[in-house]
Amino acid sequence: MSKNLTSRAEDYSKWYNELVVKADLAENSAVRGCMVIKPYGYAIWEKMQAELDRMFKETGHQNAYFPLFVPKSLFEAEEKNAEGFAKECAVVTHYRLQNDPDNPGKLRVDPEAKLEEELVVRPTSEAIIWSTYKGWIQSYRDLPILINQWANVVRWEMRTRLFLRTAEFLWQEGHTAHETRSEALAEAQLMNQVYADFAENFMAIPVIQGVKTESERFAGAEETYCIEALMQDGKALQAGTSHFLGQNFAKAFDVKFTNNEGKLDYVWATSWGVSTRLVGALIMTHSDDKGLVLPPNLAPIQVVIVPIHKTDEQLKQIGDVAKNLITEFKSKGISCKYDDRTTQRPGAKFAQYELQGVPLRIAIGPKDLENKTVELARRDTLSKENVALDGLADKIDGLLKEIQDTLFKKALDFRNSHLTKVDTFEEFKTVLNSKTGFISAHWDGSPETEDKIKELTKATIRCVPLDQEKEAGACVFTGKPSVGRVLFAKAY
Amino acid sequence: MSKNLTSRAEDYSKWYNELVVKADLAENSAVRGCMVIKPYGYAIWEKMQAELDRMFKETGHQNAYFPLFVPKSLFEAEEKNAEGFAKECAVVTHYRLQNDPDNPGKLRVDPEAKLEEELVVRPTSEAIIWSTYKGWIQSYRDLPILINQWANVVRWEMRTRLFLRTAEFLWQEGHTAHETRSEALAEAQLMNQVYADFAENFMAIPVIQGVKTESERFAGAEETYCIEALMQDGKALQAGTSHFLGQNFAKAFDVKFTNNEGKLDYVWATSWGVSTRLVGALIMTHSDDKGLVLPPNLAPIQVVIVPIHKTDEQLKQIGDVAKNLITEFKSKGISCKYDDRTTQRPGAKFAQYELQGVPLRIAIGPKDLENKTVELARRDTLSKENVALDGLADKIDGLLKEIQDTLFKKALDFRNSHLTKVDTFEEFKTVLNSKTGFISAHWDGSPETEDKIKELTKATIRCVPLDQEKEAGACVFTGKPSVGRVLFAKAY
């Protein structure tokens, strides 16, 4: 397989798929719509998990684990208040395989081993968790409950793409229970802010915080907060959501508590989640035609050292230099790999690490040994320079921070230059068909208009920005009055 | 619900179940055989995970993620070399629910949405992983593959018990691929050693390393290494296994590689795993009639501080002392909780932390403020002393290490005093019926004898110890010759 990728200009979608596979991030599996996350891709997810987990715990949350399966009847309870609930899910109906009497060597489902009640593989865990919380909550003293779960979930998607949309994916789902409306609302907002901070400071992805319109809201939510990012092809990607669920789930599962005035009331709820989809967002925000570009804060390997030698003696000397550097790097919390494989030429290694987005590459050759220098290459700018060994760790420490900032600023510039205010529907369509990106426009607030625009342009309302300016205007489609602009885009 | 537990002497099994629920570790869920792991129980599992993950990475392993589902046909491939493979598993046959036309408000499986091939929820991942490795391995340059996965698995168990045996459980499963038999064998042995080190140094559980007899071996394994622990009721518990799989899975999934002499050969394999069952082992090794006893290395909270006050002013002063202590503890890596809830009396807090096994409890009252002292209580010995504030952090640091050692030694003494050499079948039965524990006895090496002993006594061969002494003897049951003693026990 050629190491060269299809260019983004030629075919963005093909570029993405090739990059994911060639950079060893993930691949399709023998199971329709399910992916194998390979070690390098999983290492990025682990770095995301570690940081998010830290942020969740810092804001008072604890982890727990709830069953993979949800009895069908619990979905029925939920169904009553969430009409639009997705029903495309994996259903377990039997609990045994047996040797097939008609086909030696084959297995079949044992028809005798039928479950009395079918079990759904969780597409999300509100139902099983709220049926559990019912047993945990009697009084206001039992509140708040601030729980997060790291888990796999399954949604039977018809069209799947590695990381972006897969039948099974990994995610975290927070599920909290509160005494009051305002406390639950504040929690939903706080967690959306946590997601925004994580996206911007760790993933170097600028995001717009907003709320979803009614038709884009999570079924059962009273308000869905979200962070919306812009990919390099001008399409938006919802990177995380945080739902204020009101008392809907408490009512569906009959979860009441005695408040501090001694009165019974339903509990207030939130839920919030991000998934392995974030890896897709990371790739599509920063990478280029040479491959992955990773922000240093999430790079499994921040610096790679490649020896360039002709003799074993040279390799030994370079190895000594590398060893010292790694010790120095380690003391500064910089992760470094020394690649002294002799089965690969330096050129092949350079290509591999470029493809895999390692932020900094150090090459050390015989000349460098003499001059006490190294060749230092930046992945993001593809620039190279000769640098003194002396003080290298400090320089690298600074460079990693600079790269992190540069990537964020570059993505922010791109996003800002692809956010266009339009005031007519002609303009709206022209922008969508040329540079795409976010379109900031007035909307009359009706689902009918929203649907019609979607039908005509494939653009949806990504969010009503939290920092929306109050500005009287006329809906870009109907001309009816509007109080402020919302953001439209084509989306993943 | 009373806080008092049934005593171990009265009913060990009931004591265990009550402890798990009352100490807030886990509970049964709405799904048959599946448990909810509550935050406190999950925090213990997280500490186990963190340490094991560190040990796996230190020995060169990387994490990855493979699909939850295994197509039935992959099981058929495996089935050919693993006759005894468990077929009690959750089977997904459909991918959609729909509103039931005959029962308004109810859902049913959409009969049109039947899968062409049934999907099994993984009971273990050899099949899906080896079908994937086939695409990754062409040459010896692609080996070894050293991968671990943290995942949930499902086995349709009929009789379940919290942590010890549940339909769904959490575990890690390592799956490695090697060029040579000796390398794979060494890997299987290394990982069993990692498990033994973890059990002894972190869980404070003494274990015996050994190999399983043929009938107790994992289906498809050529050798199963294991660590066996002894619980307080004298029953053994298999705490971890590491399998040398030979070329069985490579043959089942046709995974060949070109070796460095240019010849094609099948790949050599291992797999190894430990699960949330370890939490059950931890509980049953150390805990007492008052509740959980946790080794400090795995305690989510190592020290708790409880204020004893009459006035708000006292509470404020105690709070200041506690704050300073926590800062000092933190700098030494000691985790500490300050419980200043005013909804609970100190006595209730003492009982709670005793039940939850917090290794050290500090109480601070008005007298302590005057004298610059605290009351320090040890959970393992239930002893109390007054201690000077000055130098407290150092004292606690030392005490935590002492408690860790004490728990291990206590468990080791118990294990050693419950490991009995017997040379007649009468003795064998007497020991089993009195103090139980491990029985070290000669065995003629035949599965028939093993079966017969199991049938008559319910004791199984837990392992052939790795440090088995060569000692000519006569089988305790048949009198036939034996080359060394093996370990029998009743087991979980």
PDB file of C-alpha atoms in Angstrom, chain B residues 53-234:
ATOM      1  CA  ASP B  53      -1.963  -0.859  33.353  1.00  0.00           C
ATOM      2  CA  ARG B  54       1.343   0.578  34.538  1.00  0.00           C
ATOM      3  CA  MET B  55       2.763  -2.941  34.926  1.00  0.00           C
ATOM      4  CA  PHE B  56       1.543  -4.001  31.470  1.00  0.00           C
ATOM      5  CA  LYS B  57       3.078  -0.933  29.817  1.00  0.00           C
ATOM      6  CA  GLU B  58       6.330  -1.415  31.699  1.00  0.00           C
ATOM      7  CA  THR B  59       6.522  -4.910  30.211  1.00  0.00           C
ATOM      8  CA  GLY B  60       6.077  -3.526  26.692  1.00  0.00           C
ATOM      9  CA  HIS B  61       2.321  -3.872  26.120  1.00  0.00           C
ATOM     10  CA  GLN B  62      -0.003  -1.389  24.454  1.00  0.00           C
ATOM     11  CA  ASN B  63      -3.759  -1.023  24.790  1.00  0.00           C
ATOM     12  CA  ALA B  64      -6.193  -1.324  21.893  1.00  0.00           C
ATOM     13  CA  TYR B  65      -9.899  -1.931  21.417  1.00  0.00           C
ATOM     14  CA  PHE B  66     -11.697  -4.663  19.478  1.00  0.00           C
ATOM     15  CA  PRO B  67     -15.443  -5.033  18.771  1.00  0.00           C
ATOM     16  CA  LEU B  68     -17.944  -6.084  21.429  1.00  0.00           C
ATOM     17  CA  PHE B  69     -19.563  -8.482  18.982  1.00  0.00           C
ATOM     18  CA  VAL B  70     -18.201 -11.681  17.492  1.00  0.00           C
ATOM     19  CA  PRO B  71     -19.924 -13.035  14.362  1.00  0.00           C
ATOM     20  CA  LYS B  72     -21.119 -16.580  14.939  1.00  0.00           C
ATOM     21  CA  SER B  73     -18.939 -17.926  12.121  1.00  0.00           C
ATOM     22  CA  LEU B  74     -15.768 -16.855  13.956  1.00  0.00           C
ATOM     23  CA  PHE B  75     -16.856 -18.996  16.879  1.00  0.00           C
ATOM     24  CA  GLU B  76     -17.276 -21.889  14.513  1.00  0.00           C
ATOM     25  CA  ALA B  77     -13.673 -21.516  13.381  1.00  0.00           C
ATOM     26  CA  GLU B  78     -12.533 -21.520  16.988  1.00  0.00           C
ATOM     27  CA  GLU B  79     -14.884 -24.328  17.931  1.00  0.00           C
ATOM     28  CA  LYS B  80     -12.943 -26.732  15.776  1.00  0.00           C
ATOM     29  CA  ASN B  81      -9.952 -26.636  18.082  1.00  0.00           C
ATOM     30  CA  ALA B  82     -11.746 -25.881  21.308  1.00  0.00           C
ATOM     31  CA  GLU B  83     -14.434 -28.459  21.836  1.00  0.00           C
ATOM     32  CA  GLY B  84     -15.174 -27.426  25.382  1.00  0.00           C
ATOM     33  CA  PHE B  85     -15.849 -23.828  24.486  1.00  0.00           C
ATOM     34  CA  ALA B  86     -18.622 -22.285  26.557  1.00  0.00           C
ATOM     35  CA  LYS B  87     -21.715 -21.590  24.511  1.00  0.00           C
ATOM     36  CA  GLU B  88     -23.700 -19.823  27.219  1.00  0.00           C
ATOM     37  CA  CYS B  89     -23.565 -16.330  25.823  1.00  0.00           C
ATOM     38  CA  ALA B  90     -25.758 -13.389  24.868  1.00  0.00           C
ATOM     39  CA  VAL B  91     -26.790 -13.565  21.218  1.00  0.00           C
ATOM     40  CA  VAL B  92     -27.878 -10.535  19.183  1.00  0.00           C
ATOM     41  CA  THR B  93     -30.323 -11.607  16.496  1.00  0.00           C
ATOM     42  CA  HIS B  94     -32.065  -8.334  15.566  1.00  0.00           C
ATOM     43  CA  TYR B  95     -31.139  -4.692  15.129  1.00  0.00           C
ATOM     44  CA  ARG B  96     -34.337  -2.765  15.729  1.00  0.00           C
ATOM     45  CA  LEU B  97     -37.219  -2.283  18.130  1.00  0.00           C
ATOM     46  CA  GLN B  98     -40.510  -0.874  16.927  1.00  0.00           C
ATOM     47  CA  ASN B  99     -43.820   0.181  18.416  1.00  0.00           C
ATOM     48  CA  ASP B 100     -45.859  -2.944  18.967  1.00  0.00           C
ATOM     49  CA  PRO B 101     -48.938  -2.634  16.719  1.00  0.00           C
ATOM     50  CA  ASP B 102     -50.907  -4.944  19.023  1.00  0.00           C
ATOM     51  CA  ASN B 103     -49.957  -3.287  22.322  1.00  0.00           C
ATOM     52  CA  PRO B 104     -50.043   0.508  22.351  1.00  0.00           C
ATOM     53  CA  GLY B 105     -47.191   1.954  24.447  1.00  0.00           C
ATOM     54  CA  LYS B 106     -45.166  -1.246  24.160  1.00  0.00           C
ATOM     55  CA  LEU B 107     -42.166  -2.053  22.020  1.00  0.00           C
ATOM     56  CA  ARG B 108     -41.338  -5.243  20.183  1.00  0.00           C
ATOM     57  CA  VAL B 109     -38.477  -6.588  18.131  1.00  0.00           C
ATOM     58  CA  ASP B 110     -38.982  -5.658  14.486  1.00  0.00           C
ATOM     59  CA  PRO B 111     -39.315  -9.052  12.770  1.00  0.00           C
ATOM     60  CA  GLU B 112     -38.021  -7.514   9.525  1.00  0.00           C
ATOM     61  CA  ALA B 113     -34.780  -6.463  11.201  1.00  0.00           C
ATOM     62  CA  LYS B 114     -33.236  -9.885  11.578  1.00  0.00           C
ATOM     63  CA  LEU B 115     -29.462 -10.107  11.223  1.00  0.00           C
ATOM     64  CA  GLU B 116     -28.162 -12.345   8.448  1.00  0.00           C
ATOM     65  CA  GLU B 117     -25.590 -13.698  10.864  1.00  0.00           C
ATOM     66  CA  GLU B 118     -26.082 -13.679  14.611  1.00  0.00           C
ATOM     67  CA  LEU B 119     -23.620 -11.722  16.725  1.00  0.00           C
ATOM     68  CA  VAL B 120     -22.367 -13.035  20.035  1.00  0.00           C
ATOM     69  CA  VAL B 121     -21.544 -10.563  22.794  1.00  0.00           C
ATOM     70  CA  ARG B 122     -17.887 -11.424  23.464  1.00  0.00           C
ATOM     71  CA  PRO B 123     -17.359 -13.893  26.308  1.00  0.00           C
ATOM     72  CA  THR B 124     -13.620 -13.391  25.564  1.00  0.00           C
ATOM     73  CA  SER B 125     -11.949 -11.949  22.480  1.00  0.00           C
ATOM     74  CA  GLU B 126      -9.578 -14.561  21.040  1.00  0.00           C
ATOM     75  CA  ALA B 127     -11.822 -15.130  18.002  1.00  0.00           C
ATOM     76  CA  ILE B 128     -12.306 -11.501  16.978  1.00  0.00           C
ATOM     77  CA  ILE B 129      -8.700 -10.601  17.787  1.00  0.00           C
ATOM     78  CA  TRP B 130      -7.089 -13.483  15.913  1.00  0.00           C
ATOM     79  CA  SER B 131      -9.284 -12.860  12.890  1.00  0.00           C
ATOM     80  CA  THR B 132      -7.917  -9.279  13.033  1.00  0.00           C
ATOM     81  CA  TYR B 133      -4.283 -10.269  13.626  1.00  0.00           C
ATOM     82  CA  LYS B 134      -4.449 -12.232  10.385  1.00  0.00           C
ATOM     83  CA  GLY B 135      -4.429  -8.899   8.537  1.00  0.00           C
ATOM     84  CA  TRP B 136      -1.582  -7.483  10.641  1.00  0.00           C
ATOM     85  CA  ILE B 137       0.952 -10.264  10.444  1.00  0.00           C
ATOM     86  CA  GLN B 138       2.911 -11.176   7.327  1.00  0.00           C
ATOM     87  CA  SER B 139       6.505 -11.412   8.474  1.00  0.00           C
ATOM     88  CA  TYR B 140       8.593 -11.849  11.601  1.00  0.00           C
ATOM     89  CA  ARG B 141       9.101  -8.075  11.417  1.00  0.00           C
ATOM     90  CA  ASP B 142       5.446  -7.684  12.450  1.00  0.00           C
ATOM     91  CA  LEU B 143       6.074  -9.686  15.629  1.00  0.00           C
ATOM     92  CA  PRO B 144       5.746  -9.701  18.530  1.00  0.00           C
ATOM     93  CA  ILE B 145       2.334  -8.100  18.936  1.00  0.00           C
ATOM     94  CA  LEU B 146       1.839  -7.247  22.594  1.00  0.00           C
ATOM     95  CA  ILE B 147      -1.682  -5.931  23.075  1.00  0.00           C
ATOM     96  CA  ASN B 148      -3.991  -5.567  26.035  1.00  0.00           C
ATOM     97  CA  GLN B 149      -7.663  -4.586  26.077  1.00  0.00           C
ATOM     98  CA  TRP B 150      -9.759  -3.231  28.958  1.00  0.00           C
ATOM     99  CA  ALA B 151     -13.298  -4.333  28.245  1.00  0.00           C
ATOM    100  CA  ASN B 152     -16.624  -5.732  29.370  1.00  0.00           C
ATOM    101  CA  VAL B 153     -17.454  -9.358  28.576  1.00  0.00           C
ATOM    102  CA  VAL B 154     -20.612 -11.410  29.001  1.00  0.00           C
ATOM    103  CA  ARG B 155     -21.039 -15.051  29.982  1.00  0.00           C
ATOM    104  CA  TRP B 156     -24.527 -16.261  30.641  1.00  0.00           C
ATOM    105  CA  GLU B 157     -23.956 -17.616  34.133  1.00  0.00           C
ATOM    106  CA  MET B 158     -26.874 -19.245  35.883  1.00  0.00           C
ATOM    107  CA  ARG B 159     -25.777 -18.675  39.469  1.00  0.00           C
ATOM    108  CA  THR B 160     -24.263 -15.260  39.971  1.00  0.00           C
ATOM    109  CA  ARG B 161     -22.708 -13.415  42.923  1.00  0.00           C
ATOM    110  CA  LEU B 162     -21.625  -9.793  43.065  1.00  0.00           C
ATOM    111  CA  PHE B 163     -18.046  -9.438  41.760  1.00  0.00           C
ATOM    112  CA  LEU B 164     -17.328 -13.188  42.008  1.00  0.00           C
ATOM    113  CA  ARG B 165     -19.479 -14.390  39.160  1.00  0.00           C
ATOM    114  CA  THR B 166     -21.635 -12.038  37.116  1.00  0.00           C
ATOM    115  CA  ALA B 167     -23.084 -12.314  33.628  1.00  0.00           C
ATOM    116  CA  GLU B 168     -21.315  -9.116  32.566  1.00  0.00           C
ATOM    117  CA  PHE B 169     -17.987  -8.312  34.109  1.00  0.00           C
ATOM    118  CA  LEU B 170     -15.101  -5.931  33.497  1.00  0.00           C
ATOM    119  CA  TRP B 171     -11.656  -7.281  32.808  1.00  0.00           C
ATOM    120  CA  GLN B 172      -8.462  -6.876  30.884  1.00  0.00           C
ATOM    121  CA  GLU B 173      -7.430  -9.411  28.315  1.00  0.00           C
ATOM    122  CA  GLY B 174      -3.934  -9.530  26.872  1.00  0.00           C
ATOM    123  CA  HIS B 175      -3.489 -11.147  23.467  1.00  0.00           C
ATOM    124  CA  THR B 176       0.015 -11.562  22.167  1.00  0.00           C
ATOM    125  CA  ALA B 177       1.544 -13.042  19.022  1.00  0.00           C
ATOM    126  CA  HIS B 178       5.100 -14.378  18.747  1.00  0.00           C
ATOM    127  CA  GLU B 179       7.634 -15.898  16.355  1.00  0.00           C
ATOM    128  CA  THR B 180       8.635 -18.821  18.507  1.00  0.00           C
ATOM    129  CA  ARG B 181       7.236 -21.271  20.985  1.00  0.00           C
ATOM    130  CA  SER B 182       9.757 -20.322  23.649  1.00  0.00           C
ATOM    131  CA  GLU B 183       9.030 -16.613  23.323  1.00  0.00           C
ATOM    132  CA  ALA B 184       5.276 -17.172  23.727  1.00  0.00           C
ATOM    133  CA  LEU B 185       5.826 -19.498  26.655  1.00  0.00           C
ATOM    134  CA  ALA B 186       8.061 -16.917  28.334  1.00  0.00           C
ATOM    135  CA  GLU B 187       5.370 -14.275  27.793  1.00  0.00           C
ATOM    136  CA  ALA B 188       2.667 -16.427  29.410  1.00  0.00           C
ATOM    137  CA  GLN B 189       4.971 -17.028  32.379  1.00  0.00           C
ATOM    138  CA  LEU B 190       5.950 -13.359  32.636  1.00  0.00           C
ATOM    139  CA  MET B 191       2.337 -12.206  32.782  1.00  0.00           C
ATOM    140  CA  ASN B 192       1.463 -14.774  35.430  1.00  0.00           C
ATOM    141  CA  GLN B 193       4.384 -13.380  37.428  1.00  0.00           C
ATOM    142  CA  VAL B 194       3.032  -9.834  36.903  1.00  0.00           C
ATOM    143  CA  TYR B 195      -0.314 -11.006  38.306  1.00  0.00           C
ATOM    144  CA  ALA B 196       1.380 -12.648  41.280  1.00  0.00           C
ATOM    145  CA  ASP B 197       3.381  -9.481  42.017  1.00  0.00           C
ATOM    146  CA  PHE B 198       0.264  -7.351  41.758  1.00  0.00           C
ATOM    147  CA  ALA B 199      -1.755  -9.657  44.026  1.00  0.00           C
ATOM    148  CA  GLU B 200       0.936  -9.798  46.693  1.00  0.00           C
ATOM    149  CA  ASN B 201       2.268  -6.224  46.624  1.00  0.00           C
ATOM    150  CA  PHE B 202      -0.926  -4.294  45.987  1.00  0.00           C
ATOM    151  CA  MET B 203      -3.800  -6.502  47.062  1.00  0.00           C
ATOM    152  CA  ALA B 204      -1.788  -7.989  49.958  1.00  0.00           C
ATOM    153  CA  ILE B 205      -3.051 -11.395  48.869  1.00  0.00           C
ATOM    154  CA  PRO B 206      -0.542 -14.256  48.943  1.00  0.00           C
ATOM    155  CA  VAL B 207      -0.912 -16.450  45.885  1.00  0.00           C
ATOM    156  CA  ILE B 208       0.406 -19.763  44.692  1.00  0.00           C
ATOM    157  CA  GLN B 209       1.565 -19.842  41.096  1.00  0.00           C
ATOM    158  CA  GLY B 210       0.963 -23.021  39.179  1.00  0.00           C
ATOM    159  CA  VAL B 211      -0.341 -24.633  36.042  1.00  0.00           C
ATOM    160  CA  LYS B 212      -3.797 -26.060  35.561  1.00  0.00           C
ATOM    161  CA  THR B 213      -4.407 -29.732  34.872  1.00  0.00           C
ATOM    162  CA  GLU B 214      -5.650 -30.565  31.401  1.00  0.00           C
ATOM    163  CA  SER B 215      -9.284 -30.665  32.449  1.00  0.00           C
ATOM    164  CA  GLU B 216      -9.124 -27.259  34.163  1.00  0.00           C
ATOM    165  CA  ARG B 217      -7.233 -25.625  31.290  1.00  0.00           C
ATOM    166  CA  PHE B 218      -8.720 -22.884  29.081  1.00  0.00           C
ATOM    167  CA  ALA B 219     -10.213 -24.437  25.926  1.00  0.00           C
ATOM    168  CA  GLY B 220      -7.582 -24.066  23.212  1.00  0.00           C
ATOM    169  CA  ALA B 221      -4.654 -23.559  25.600  1.00  0.00           C
ATOM    170  CA  GLU B 222      -1.622 -25.835  25.736  1.00  0.00           C
ATOM    171  CA  GLU B 223      -0.798 -24.616  29.210  1.00  0.00           C
ATOM    172  CA  THR B 224      -2.737 -22.441  31.619  1.00  0.00           C
ATOM    173  CA  TYR B 225      -0.723 -20.638  34.297  1.00  0.00           C
ATOM    174  CA  CYS B 226      -2.689 -19.318  37.234  1.00  0.00           C
ATOM    175  CA  ILE B 227      -2.491 -17.618  40.578  1.00  0.00           C
ATOM    176  CA  GLU B 228      -4.542 -19.224  43.331  1.00  0.00           C
ATOM    177  CA  ALA B 229      -5.526 -17.471  46.533  1.00  0.00           C
ATOM    178  CA  LEU B 230      -7.192 -18.727  49.682  1.00  0.00           C
ATOM    179  CA  MET B 231     -10.263 -17.016  51.096  1.00  0.00           C
ATOM    180  CA  GLN B 232     -11.108 -16.817  54.823  1.00  0.00           C
ATOM    181  CA  ASP B 233     -13.690 -19.583  54.549  1.00  0.00           C
ATOM    182  CA  GLY B 234     -11.004 -21.964  53.326  1.00  0.00           C
TER     183      GLY B 234
END
